[in-house]
Coordinates of C-alpha atoms in Angstrom, one line a residue:
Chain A
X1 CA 31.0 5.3 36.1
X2 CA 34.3 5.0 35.7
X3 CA 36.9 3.2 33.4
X4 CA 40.7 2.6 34.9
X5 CA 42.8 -0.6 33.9
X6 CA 40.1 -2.3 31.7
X7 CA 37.6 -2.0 35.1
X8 CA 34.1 -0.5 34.5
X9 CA 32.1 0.5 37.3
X10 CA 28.5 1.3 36.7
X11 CA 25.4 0.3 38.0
X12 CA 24.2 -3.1 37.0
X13 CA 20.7 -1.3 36.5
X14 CA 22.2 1.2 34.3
X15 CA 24.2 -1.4 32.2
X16 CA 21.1 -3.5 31.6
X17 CA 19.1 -0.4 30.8
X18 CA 22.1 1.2 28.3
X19 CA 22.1 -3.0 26.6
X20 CA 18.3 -3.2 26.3
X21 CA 17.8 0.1 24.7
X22 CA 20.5 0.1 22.2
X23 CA 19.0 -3.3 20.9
X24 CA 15.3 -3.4 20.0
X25 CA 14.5 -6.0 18.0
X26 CA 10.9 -5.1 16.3
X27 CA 8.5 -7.8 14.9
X28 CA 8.3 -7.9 11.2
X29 CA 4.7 -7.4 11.2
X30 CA 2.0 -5.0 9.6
X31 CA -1.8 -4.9 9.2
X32 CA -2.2 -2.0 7.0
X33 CA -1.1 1.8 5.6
X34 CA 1.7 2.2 8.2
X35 CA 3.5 -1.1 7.2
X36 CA 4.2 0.8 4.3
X37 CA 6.0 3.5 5.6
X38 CA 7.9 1.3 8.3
X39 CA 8.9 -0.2 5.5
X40 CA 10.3 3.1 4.1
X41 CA 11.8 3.5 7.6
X42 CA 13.7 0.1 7.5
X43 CA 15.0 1.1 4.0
X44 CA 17.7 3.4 2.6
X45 CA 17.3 7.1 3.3
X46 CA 16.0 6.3 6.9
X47 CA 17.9 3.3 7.7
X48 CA 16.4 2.1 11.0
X49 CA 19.6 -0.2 11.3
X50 CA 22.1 2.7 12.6
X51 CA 19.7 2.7 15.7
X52 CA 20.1 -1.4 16.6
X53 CA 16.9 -1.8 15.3
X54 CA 16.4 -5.2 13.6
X55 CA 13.4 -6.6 12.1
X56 CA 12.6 -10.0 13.1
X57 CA 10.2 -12.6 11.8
X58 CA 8.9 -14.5 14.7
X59 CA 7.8 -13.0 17.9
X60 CA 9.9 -15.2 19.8
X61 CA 13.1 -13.4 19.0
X62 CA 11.8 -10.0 19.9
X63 CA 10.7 -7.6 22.1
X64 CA 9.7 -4.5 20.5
X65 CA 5.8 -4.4 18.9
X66 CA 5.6 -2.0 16.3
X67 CA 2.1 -2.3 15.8
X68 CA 0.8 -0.3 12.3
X69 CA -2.5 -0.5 11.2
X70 CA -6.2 -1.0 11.7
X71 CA -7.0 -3.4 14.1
X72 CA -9.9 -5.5 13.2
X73 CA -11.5 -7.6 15.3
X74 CA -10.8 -11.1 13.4
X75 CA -7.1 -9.8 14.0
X76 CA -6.8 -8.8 17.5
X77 CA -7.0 -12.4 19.1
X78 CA -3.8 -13.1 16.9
X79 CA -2.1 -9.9 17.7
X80 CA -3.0 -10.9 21.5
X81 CA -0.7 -14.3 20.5
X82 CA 2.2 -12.6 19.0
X83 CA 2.2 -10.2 22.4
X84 CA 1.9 -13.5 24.9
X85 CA 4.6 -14.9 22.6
X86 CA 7.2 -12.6 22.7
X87 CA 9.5 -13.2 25.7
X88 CA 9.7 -10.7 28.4
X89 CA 11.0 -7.5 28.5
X90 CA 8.7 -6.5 25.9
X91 CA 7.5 -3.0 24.5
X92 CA 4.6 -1.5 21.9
X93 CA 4.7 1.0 20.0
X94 CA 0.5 2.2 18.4
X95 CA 1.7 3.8 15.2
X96 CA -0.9 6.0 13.8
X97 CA -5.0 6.5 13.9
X98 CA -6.0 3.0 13.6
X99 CA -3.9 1.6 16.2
X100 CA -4.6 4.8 18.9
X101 CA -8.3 4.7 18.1
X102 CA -9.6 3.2 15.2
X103 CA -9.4 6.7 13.6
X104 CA -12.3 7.2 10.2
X105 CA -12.7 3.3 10.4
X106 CA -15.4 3.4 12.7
X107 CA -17.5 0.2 11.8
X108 CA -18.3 -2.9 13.2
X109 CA -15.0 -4.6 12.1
X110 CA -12.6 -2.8 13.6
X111 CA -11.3 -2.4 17.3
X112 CA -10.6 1.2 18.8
X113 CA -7.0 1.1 19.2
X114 CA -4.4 -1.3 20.3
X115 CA -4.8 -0.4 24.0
X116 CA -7.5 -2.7 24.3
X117 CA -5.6 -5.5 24.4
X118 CA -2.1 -4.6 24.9
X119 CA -0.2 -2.5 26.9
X120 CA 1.4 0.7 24.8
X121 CA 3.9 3.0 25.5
X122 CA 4.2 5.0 22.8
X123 CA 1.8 6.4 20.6
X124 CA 2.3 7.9 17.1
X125 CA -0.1 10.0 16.0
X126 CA -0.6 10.3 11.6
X127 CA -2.1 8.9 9.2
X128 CA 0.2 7.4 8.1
X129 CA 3.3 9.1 10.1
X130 CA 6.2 10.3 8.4
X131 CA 9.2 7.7 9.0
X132 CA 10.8 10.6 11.1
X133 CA 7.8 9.9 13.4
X134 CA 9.1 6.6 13.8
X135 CA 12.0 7.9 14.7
X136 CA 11.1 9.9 17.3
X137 CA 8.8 7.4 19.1
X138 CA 12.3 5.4 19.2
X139 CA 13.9 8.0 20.5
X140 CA 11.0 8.2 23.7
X141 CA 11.0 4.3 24.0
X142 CA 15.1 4.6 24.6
X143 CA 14.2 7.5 27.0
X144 CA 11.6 5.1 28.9
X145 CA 13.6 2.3 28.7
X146 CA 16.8 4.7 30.6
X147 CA 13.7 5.1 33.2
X148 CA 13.3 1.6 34.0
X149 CA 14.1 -0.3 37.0
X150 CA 15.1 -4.4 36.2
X151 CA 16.1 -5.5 39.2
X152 CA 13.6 -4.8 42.1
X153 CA 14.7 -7.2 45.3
X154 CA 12.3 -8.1 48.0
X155 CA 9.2 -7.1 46.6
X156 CA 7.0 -7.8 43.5
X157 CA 7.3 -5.4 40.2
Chain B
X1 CA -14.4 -33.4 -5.9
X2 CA -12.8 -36.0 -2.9
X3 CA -9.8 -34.5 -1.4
X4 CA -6.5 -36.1 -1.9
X5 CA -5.3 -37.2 1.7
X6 CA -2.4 -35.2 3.3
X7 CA 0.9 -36.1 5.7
X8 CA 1.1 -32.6 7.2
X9 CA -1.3 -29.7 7.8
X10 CA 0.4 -26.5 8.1
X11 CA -0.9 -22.8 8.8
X12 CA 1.3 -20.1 7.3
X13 CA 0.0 -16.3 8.4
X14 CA -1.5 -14.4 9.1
X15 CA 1.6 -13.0 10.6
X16 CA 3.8 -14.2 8.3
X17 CA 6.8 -11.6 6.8
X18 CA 6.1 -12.9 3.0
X19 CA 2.5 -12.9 2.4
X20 CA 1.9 -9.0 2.1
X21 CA -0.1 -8.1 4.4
X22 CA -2.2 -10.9 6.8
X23 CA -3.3 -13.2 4.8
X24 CA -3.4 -16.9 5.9
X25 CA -2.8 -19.7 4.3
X26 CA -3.5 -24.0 5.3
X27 CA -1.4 -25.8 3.2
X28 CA -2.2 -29.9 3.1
X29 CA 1.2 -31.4 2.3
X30 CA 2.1 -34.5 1.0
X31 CA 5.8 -34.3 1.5
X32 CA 7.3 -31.0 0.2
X33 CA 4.2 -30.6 -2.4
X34 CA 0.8 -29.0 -1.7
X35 CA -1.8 -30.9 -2.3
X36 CA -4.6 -28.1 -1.0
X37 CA -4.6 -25.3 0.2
X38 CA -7.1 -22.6 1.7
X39 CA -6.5 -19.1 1.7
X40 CA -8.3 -17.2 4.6
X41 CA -8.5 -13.6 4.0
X42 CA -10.3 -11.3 6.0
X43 CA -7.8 -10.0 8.6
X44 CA -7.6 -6.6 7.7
X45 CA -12.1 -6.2 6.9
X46 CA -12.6 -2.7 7.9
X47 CA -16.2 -2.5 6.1
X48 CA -15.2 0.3 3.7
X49 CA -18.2 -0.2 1.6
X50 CA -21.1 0.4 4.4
X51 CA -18.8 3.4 5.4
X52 CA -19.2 5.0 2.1
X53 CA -22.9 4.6 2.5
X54 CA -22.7 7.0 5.3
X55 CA -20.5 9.7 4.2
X56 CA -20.8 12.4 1.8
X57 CA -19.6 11.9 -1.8
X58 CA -16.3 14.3 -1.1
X59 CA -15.8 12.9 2.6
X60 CA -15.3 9.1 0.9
X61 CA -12.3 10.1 -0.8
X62 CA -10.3 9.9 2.1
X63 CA -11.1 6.4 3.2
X64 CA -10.6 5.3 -0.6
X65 CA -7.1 6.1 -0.3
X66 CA -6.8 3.8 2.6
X67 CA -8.3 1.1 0.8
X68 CA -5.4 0.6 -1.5
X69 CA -2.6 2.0 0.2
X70 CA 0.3 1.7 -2.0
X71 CA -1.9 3.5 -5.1
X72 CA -3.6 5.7 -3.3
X73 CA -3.9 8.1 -6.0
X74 CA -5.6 5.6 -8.5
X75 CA -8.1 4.8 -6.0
X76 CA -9.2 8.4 -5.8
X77 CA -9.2 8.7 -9.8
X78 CA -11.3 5.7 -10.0
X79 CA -14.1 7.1 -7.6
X80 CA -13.8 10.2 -8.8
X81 CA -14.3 9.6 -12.3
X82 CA -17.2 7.0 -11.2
X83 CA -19.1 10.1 -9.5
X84 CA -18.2 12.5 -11.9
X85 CA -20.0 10.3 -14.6
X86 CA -23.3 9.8 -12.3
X87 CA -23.4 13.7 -12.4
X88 CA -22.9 13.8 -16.0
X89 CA -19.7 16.3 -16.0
X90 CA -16.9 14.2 -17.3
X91 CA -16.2 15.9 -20.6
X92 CA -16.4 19.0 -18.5
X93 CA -13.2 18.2 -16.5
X94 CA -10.4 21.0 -18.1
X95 CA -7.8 19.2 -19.7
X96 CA -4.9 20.4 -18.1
X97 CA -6.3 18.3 -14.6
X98 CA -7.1 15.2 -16.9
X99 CA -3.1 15.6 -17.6
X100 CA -2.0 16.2 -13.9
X101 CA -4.4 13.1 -13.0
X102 CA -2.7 10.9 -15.8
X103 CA 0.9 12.0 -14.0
X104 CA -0.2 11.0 -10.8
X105 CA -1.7 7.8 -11.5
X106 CA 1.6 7.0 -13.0
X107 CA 3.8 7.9 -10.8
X108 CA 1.8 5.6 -8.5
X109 CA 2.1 2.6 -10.6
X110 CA 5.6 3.1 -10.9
X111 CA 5.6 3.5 -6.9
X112 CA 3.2 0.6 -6.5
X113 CA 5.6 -1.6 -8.7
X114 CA 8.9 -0.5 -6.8
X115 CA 7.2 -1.8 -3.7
X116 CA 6.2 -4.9 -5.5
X117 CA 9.6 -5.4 -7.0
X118 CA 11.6 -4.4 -3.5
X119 CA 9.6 -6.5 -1.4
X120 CA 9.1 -9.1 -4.0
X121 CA 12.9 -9.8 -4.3
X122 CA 13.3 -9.4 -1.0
X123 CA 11.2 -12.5 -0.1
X124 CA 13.2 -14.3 -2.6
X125 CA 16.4 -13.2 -1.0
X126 CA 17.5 -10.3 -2.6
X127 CA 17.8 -8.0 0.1
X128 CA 19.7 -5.2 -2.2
X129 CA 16.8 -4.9 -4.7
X130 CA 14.7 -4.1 -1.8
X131 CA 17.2 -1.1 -0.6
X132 CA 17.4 -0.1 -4.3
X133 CA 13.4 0.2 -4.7
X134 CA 13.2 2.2 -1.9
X135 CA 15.8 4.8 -2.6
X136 CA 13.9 5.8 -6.0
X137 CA 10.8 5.4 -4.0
X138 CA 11.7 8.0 -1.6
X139 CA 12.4 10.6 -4.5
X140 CA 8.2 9.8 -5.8
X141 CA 7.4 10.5 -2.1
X142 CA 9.0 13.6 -2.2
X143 CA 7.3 14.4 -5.2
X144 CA 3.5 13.4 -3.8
X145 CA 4.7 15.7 -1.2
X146 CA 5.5 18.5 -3.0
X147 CA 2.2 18.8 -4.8
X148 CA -0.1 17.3 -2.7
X149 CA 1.0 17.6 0.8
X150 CA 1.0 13.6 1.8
X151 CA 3.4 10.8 1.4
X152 CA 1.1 7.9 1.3
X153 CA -2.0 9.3 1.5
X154 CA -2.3 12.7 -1.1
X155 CA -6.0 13.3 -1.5
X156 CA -4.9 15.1 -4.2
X157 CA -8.1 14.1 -6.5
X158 CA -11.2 15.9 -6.7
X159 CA -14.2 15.4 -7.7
X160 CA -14.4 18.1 -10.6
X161 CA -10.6 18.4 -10.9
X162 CA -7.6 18.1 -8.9
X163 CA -6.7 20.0 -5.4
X164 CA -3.9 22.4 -7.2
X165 CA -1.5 22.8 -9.7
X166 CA 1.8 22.0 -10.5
X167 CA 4.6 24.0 -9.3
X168 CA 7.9 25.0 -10.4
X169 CA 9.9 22.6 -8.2
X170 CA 7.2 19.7 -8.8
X171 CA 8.0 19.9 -12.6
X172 CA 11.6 20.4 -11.8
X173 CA 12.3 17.5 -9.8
X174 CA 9.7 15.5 -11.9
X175 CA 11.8 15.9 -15.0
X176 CA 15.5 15.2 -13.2
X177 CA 13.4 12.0 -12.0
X178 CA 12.4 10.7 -15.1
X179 CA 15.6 11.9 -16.8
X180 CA 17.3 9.4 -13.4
X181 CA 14.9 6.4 -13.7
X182 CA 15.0 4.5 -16.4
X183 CA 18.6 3.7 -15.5
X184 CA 17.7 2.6 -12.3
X185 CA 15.2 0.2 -13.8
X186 CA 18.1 -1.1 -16.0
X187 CA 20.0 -1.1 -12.4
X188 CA 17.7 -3.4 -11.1
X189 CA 17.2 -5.8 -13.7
X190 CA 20.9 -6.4 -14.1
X191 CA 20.4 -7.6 -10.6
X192 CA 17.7 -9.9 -11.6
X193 CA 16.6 -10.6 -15.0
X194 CA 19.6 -12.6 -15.8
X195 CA 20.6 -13.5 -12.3
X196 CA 20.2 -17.7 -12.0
X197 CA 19.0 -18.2 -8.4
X198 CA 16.5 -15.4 -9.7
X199 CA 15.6 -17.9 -13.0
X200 CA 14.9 -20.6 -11.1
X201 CA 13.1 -19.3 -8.1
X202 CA 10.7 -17.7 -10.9
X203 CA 10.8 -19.6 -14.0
X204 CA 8.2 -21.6 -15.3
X205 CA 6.6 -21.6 -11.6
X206 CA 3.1 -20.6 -11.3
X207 CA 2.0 -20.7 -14.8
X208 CA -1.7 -18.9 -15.2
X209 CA -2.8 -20.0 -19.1
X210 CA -4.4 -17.3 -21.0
X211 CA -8.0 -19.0 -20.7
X212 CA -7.9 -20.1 -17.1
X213 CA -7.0 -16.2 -16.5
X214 CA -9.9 -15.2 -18.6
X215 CA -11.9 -17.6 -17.2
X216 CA -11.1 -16.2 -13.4
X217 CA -11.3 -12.8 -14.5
X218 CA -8.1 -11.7 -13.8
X219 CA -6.8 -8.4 -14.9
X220 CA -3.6 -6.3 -15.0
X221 CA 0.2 -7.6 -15.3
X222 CA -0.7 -11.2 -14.4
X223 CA -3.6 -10.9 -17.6
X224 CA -0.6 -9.1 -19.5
X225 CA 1.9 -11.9 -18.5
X226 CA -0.5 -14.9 -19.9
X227 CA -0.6 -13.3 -23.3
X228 CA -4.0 -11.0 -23.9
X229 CA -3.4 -7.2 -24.0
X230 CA -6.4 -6.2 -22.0
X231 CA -5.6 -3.0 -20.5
X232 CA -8.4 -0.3 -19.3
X233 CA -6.0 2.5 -20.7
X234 CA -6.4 0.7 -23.7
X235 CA -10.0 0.0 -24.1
X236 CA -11.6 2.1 -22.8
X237 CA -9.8 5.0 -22.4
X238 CA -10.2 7.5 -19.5
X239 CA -8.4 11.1 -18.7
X240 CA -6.2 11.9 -21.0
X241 CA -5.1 8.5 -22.2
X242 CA -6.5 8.5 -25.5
X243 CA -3.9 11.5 -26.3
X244 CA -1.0 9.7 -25.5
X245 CA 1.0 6.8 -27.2
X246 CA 2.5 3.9 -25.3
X247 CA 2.4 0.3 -25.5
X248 CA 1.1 -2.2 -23.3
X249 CA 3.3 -5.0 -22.5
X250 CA 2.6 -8.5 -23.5
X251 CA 4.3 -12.2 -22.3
X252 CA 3.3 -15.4 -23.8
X253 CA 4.2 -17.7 -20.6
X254 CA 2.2 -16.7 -17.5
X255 CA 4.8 -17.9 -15.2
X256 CA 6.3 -15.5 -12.5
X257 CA 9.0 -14.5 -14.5
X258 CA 7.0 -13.0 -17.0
X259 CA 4.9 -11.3 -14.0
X260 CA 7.8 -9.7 -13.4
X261 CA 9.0 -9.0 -17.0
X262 CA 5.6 -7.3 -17.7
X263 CA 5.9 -5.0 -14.4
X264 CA 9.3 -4.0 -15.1
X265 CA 8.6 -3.2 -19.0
X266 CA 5.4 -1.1 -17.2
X267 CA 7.8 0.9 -15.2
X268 CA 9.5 2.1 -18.6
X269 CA 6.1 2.7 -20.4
X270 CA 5.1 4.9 -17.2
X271 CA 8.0 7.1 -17.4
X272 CA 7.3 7.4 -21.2
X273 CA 3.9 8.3 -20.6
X274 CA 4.7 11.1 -17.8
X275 CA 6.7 12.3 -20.3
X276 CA 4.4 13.2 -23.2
X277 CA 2.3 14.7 -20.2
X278 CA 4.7 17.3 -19.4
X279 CA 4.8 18.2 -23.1
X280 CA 1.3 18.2 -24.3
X281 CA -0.1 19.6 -21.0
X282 CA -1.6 23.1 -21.6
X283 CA -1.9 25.9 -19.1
X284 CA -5.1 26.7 -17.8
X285 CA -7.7 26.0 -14.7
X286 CA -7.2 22.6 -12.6
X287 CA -11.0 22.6 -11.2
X288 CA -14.3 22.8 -13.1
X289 CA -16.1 26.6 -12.1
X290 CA -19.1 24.2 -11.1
X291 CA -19.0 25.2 -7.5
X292 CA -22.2 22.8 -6.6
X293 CA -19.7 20.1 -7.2
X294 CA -16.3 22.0 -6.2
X295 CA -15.3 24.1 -3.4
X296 CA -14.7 27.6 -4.6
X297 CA -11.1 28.8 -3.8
X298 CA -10.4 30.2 -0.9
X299 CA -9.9 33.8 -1.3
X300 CA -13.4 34.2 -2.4
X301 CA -14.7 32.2 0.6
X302 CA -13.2 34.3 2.9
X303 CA -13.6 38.4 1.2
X304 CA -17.0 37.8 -0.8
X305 CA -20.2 36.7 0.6
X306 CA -21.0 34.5 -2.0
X307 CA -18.0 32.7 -2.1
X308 CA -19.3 32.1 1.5
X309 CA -22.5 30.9 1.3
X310 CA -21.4 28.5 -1.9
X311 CA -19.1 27.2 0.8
X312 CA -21.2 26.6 3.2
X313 CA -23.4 24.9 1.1
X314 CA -21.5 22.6 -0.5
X315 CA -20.3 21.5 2.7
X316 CA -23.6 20.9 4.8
X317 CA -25.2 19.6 2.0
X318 CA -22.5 17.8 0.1
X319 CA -23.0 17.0 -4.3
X320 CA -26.1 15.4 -4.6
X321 CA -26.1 13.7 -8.0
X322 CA -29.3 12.4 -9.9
X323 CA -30.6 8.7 -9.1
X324 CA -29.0 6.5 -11.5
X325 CA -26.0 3.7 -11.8
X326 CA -22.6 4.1 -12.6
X327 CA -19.9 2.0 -13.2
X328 CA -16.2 3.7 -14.0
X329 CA -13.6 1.9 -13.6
X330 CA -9.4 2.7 -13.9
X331 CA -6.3 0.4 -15.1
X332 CA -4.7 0.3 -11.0
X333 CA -1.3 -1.4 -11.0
X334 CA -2.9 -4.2 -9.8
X335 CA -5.7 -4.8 -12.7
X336 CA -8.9 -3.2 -13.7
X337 CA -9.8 -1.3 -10.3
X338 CA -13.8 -0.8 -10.7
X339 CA -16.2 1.6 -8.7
X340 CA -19.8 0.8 -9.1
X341 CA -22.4 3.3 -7.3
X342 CA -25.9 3.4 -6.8
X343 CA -27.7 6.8 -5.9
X344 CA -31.1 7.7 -4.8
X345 CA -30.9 11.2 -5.1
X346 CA -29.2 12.4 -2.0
X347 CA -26.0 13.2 -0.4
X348 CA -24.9 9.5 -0.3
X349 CA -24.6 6.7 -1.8
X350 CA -27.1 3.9 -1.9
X351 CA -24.7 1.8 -2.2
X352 CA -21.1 1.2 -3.4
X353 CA -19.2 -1.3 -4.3
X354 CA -15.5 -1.3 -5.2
X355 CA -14.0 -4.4 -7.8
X356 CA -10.9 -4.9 -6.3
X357 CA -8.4 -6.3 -8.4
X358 CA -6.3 -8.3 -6.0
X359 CA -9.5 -10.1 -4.3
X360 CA -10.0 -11.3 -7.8
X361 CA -6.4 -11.8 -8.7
X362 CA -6.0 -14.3 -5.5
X363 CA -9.1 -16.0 -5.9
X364 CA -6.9 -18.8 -8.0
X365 CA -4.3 -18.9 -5.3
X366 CA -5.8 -22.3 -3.8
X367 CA -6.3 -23.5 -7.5
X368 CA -2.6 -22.5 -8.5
X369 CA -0.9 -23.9 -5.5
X370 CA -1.8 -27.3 -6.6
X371 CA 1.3 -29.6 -7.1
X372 CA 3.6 -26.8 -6.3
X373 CA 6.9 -26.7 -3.6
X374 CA 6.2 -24.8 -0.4
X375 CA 8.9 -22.6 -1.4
X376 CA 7.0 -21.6 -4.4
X377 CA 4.3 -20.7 -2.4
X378 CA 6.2 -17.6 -1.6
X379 CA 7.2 -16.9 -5.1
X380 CA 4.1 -16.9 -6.0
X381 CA 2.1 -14.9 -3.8
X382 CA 4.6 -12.5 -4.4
X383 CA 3.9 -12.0 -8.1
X384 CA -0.1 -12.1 -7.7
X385 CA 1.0 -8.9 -5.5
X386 CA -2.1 -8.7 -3.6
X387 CA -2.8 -6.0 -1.4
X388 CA -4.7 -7.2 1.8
X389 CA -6.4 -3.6 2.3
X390 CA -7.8 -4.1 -0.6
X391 CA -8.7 -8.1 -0.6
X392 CA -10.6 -7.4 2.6
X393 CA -11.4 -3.6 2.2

């Protein structure tokens, strides 16, 4: 990587990667206890802004799922939609018990965690995590996301 | 009754950023205006009730803080007081823990409000209110910290008490925040009360009459805002309520401007009321010395045997209170927030059930959207404030 008369030579991998990261648009979208505390995040003395990250209202427009809450199982078919909805490259994030494992809500409502029918890359232990949690599973998303390979010729991903 | 026939059939939620939380709405349109509407709820049932039945009186607590999870601490007091009234100890309760309960629950209404009012405002489009709310928010979170070890969640209720006392720091910063607040609140409503997009986005929409509200059973601001003063602090006062003056705010016009006039003038009475706790609260124990009900403290647990063994008992066998019904029930920020429980004798509850306010508060929703823009739908969910945890429990 270099920068010499306005040229800037970098990978086009690493340029994708360095783009997606710095922009995560999140979904606007909470079940239960942790909503509150994103919220918290999103707002004054945590600012989630000063990272790129942007709340959005319909799925369509992002690609970050910042899933907090329990799960139940009237809800997970919709949260299955929102997921299929939101255009690819796409990322989740299980923030607290409920969404790892259906932590003391352990009845017939409620489904054990968000891995059952999404795909999660970061989990979030708490209940509820401190907004600086939310932080730091941002932080390890944009460390994944520096990982990641886009282009991939000649073979499927 | 024969449905009025509609152009357009649209869902809103339950993923929808302005209906706090997931509830779903079917609006029937004719036009712009509703003439129907059907509110699903149900999105967020995590069967709190048939867990309670299967848990020990003190393991509940914790999943009673989830129920309501923006008052957290007022859900605690209300199941708390419920149980210490089936066990027949709450004139027991020392005094300086029915003061440190009264704090708490206030601070939580005024917490619960700012929410309320930040996101409130927010769905309305006044995104600075919202930034606002949350910076004084922040400072009762650090607060519920300092004393009870949780943001959202303290657990800092017990049955027989409260976990601990106060410390220096906690009455410090509590005192510099009430000294700070009440010109915030003015802050806020020189952002609103007089602001016209503000006027006409709230006035005169929504309007709840004193007897339909009655008549529906709803409690709390929106009762307040229709013109009857029915307040559980009030009537049938609880903790250390009945020692303290402070008014209860009353509008005549039920619309959502009042709703909002009522929790604003709330806010104020809070801070008053947190105020004449810190002066009239003596020193003394937080905990009853009852350790069948309480755990003792833990020095005694862990250098004397008895301490121990009163431990250990408590916590394999749990309180078992005497068969009977109870009802107790607390002023939440959201209306009267009821615990009903019905024992058999053992370690846990025959049953339980909780009267949530907001269940009842929405019930009108369909009945209220009737003849109303779909942008007042928003509007006017937002001043109902329901809590879906709570709706669906």
């Amino acid at each position: 990587m270099g920068l010499r008369e306005g040229v800037f030579l970098a990978k086009l991998q690493d340029l994708i990667n360095w783009g997606r990261k710095g922009s995560l648009w999140p979904l606007a979208f909470a079940t239960a206890c942790c909503g509150i505390e994103m919220m918290a995040a999103a707002a004054s003395r945590y600012d989630f802004d000063r990272f790129g990250v942007i709340f959005r209202n319909t799925p369509r427009q992002c690609d970050l799922l910042i899933m907090c809450g329990t799960i139940s199982r009237k809800m997970a078919p919709i949260i299955k939609r929102l997921w299929n909805q939101m255009p690819d490259p796409k990322w989740a994030i299980a923030i607290g018990s409920c969404a790892i494992s259906g932590n003391i809500f352990q009845t017939y409502s409620t489904l054990r965690g968000l891995d059952c029918i999404v795909p999660v890359d970061v989990y979030v232990p708490g209940c509820a995590p401190k907004p600086e949690a939310f932080y730091e599973a941002l932080i390890m998303l944009r460390e994944k996301i520096k990982r990641d390979k886009p282009i991939v010729v000649g073979e499927e991903r | 009754m024969e449905r009025e026939k509609a152009d357009l059939i649209l869902n809103m939620g339950p993923q929808h950023p302005s209906t706090h939380g997931v509830l779903r709405l079917v609006l029937e349109l004719k036009g712009e205006k509703i003439v129907n509407s059907d509110a699903i709820i149900g999105y967020v049932h995590r069967g709190v009730e048939k867990l309670a039945e299967h848990r020990k009186y003190m393991q509940i607590l914790p999943v009673f803080d989830r129920v309501d999870y923006v008052s957290a601490n007022t859900n605690e007091l209300g199941f708390v007081l419920a149980v210490e009234k089936l066990l027949g100890i709450e004139n027991e309760i020392p005094e300086r823990a029915q003061f440190l309960r009264v704090i708490m629950a206030e601070l939580t209404r005024i917490s619960s409000h700012l929410i309320w009012l930040g996101t409130h405002a927010l769905e309305l489009g006044a995104m600075s209110v919202f930034l606002y709310a949350f910076r004084e928010r922040e400072k009762i979170m650090d607060l519920f910290e300092e004393i009870a070890g949780g943001r959202l969640h303290t657990g800092y209720m017990r049955i027989g008490g409260v976990a601990k006392d106060t410390t220096e720091k906690f009455e410090d910063e509590l005192k510099g925040f009430l000294k700070l607040f009440p010109e915030k609140i003015e802050d806020y409503e020189t952002l609103l009360t007089r602001n016209r997009i503000w006027l006409s986005r709230t006035k005169g929409v929504g309007i709840i009459d004193k007897e339909t509200a009655i008549n529906w059973g709803i409690t709390g601001p929106i009762l307040r805002a229709a013109g009857s003063d029915y307040d559980v602090r009030k009537y049938y006062p609880y903790c250390a309520y009945d020692m303290i003056e402070f008014d209860v705010p009353v509008y005549e016009n039920g619309d959502v401007y009042d709703r909002y006039r009522v929790r604003m003038e709330e806010m104020r009475q809070s801070v008053k009321i947190i105020e004449q706790c810190l002066k009239k609260m003596p020193k003394g124990p937080v905990q009853i010395e009852d350790t069948t009900v309480i755990l003792p403290p833990k020095e005694e647990v862990y250098n004397t045997m008895v301490g121990l063994i009163q431990h250990f008992e408590l916590v394999i066998h749990g309180i078992t209170p005497p068969p009977g019904e109870v009802y107790a029930a607390v002023e939440g920020p959201r209306g009267e927030l009821g615990y009903y429980i019905v024992s058999d004798g053992t370690n846990k509850p025959y049953r339980l059930r909780i009267r949530p306010p907001s269940l009842i508060n929405i019930a009108i929703l369909p009945e209220l959207l009737k003849d109303h823009y779909v942008a007042d739908v928003i509007s006017i969910i937002g001043s109902l404030d329901p809590l879906m945890g709570e709706v669906d429990r």
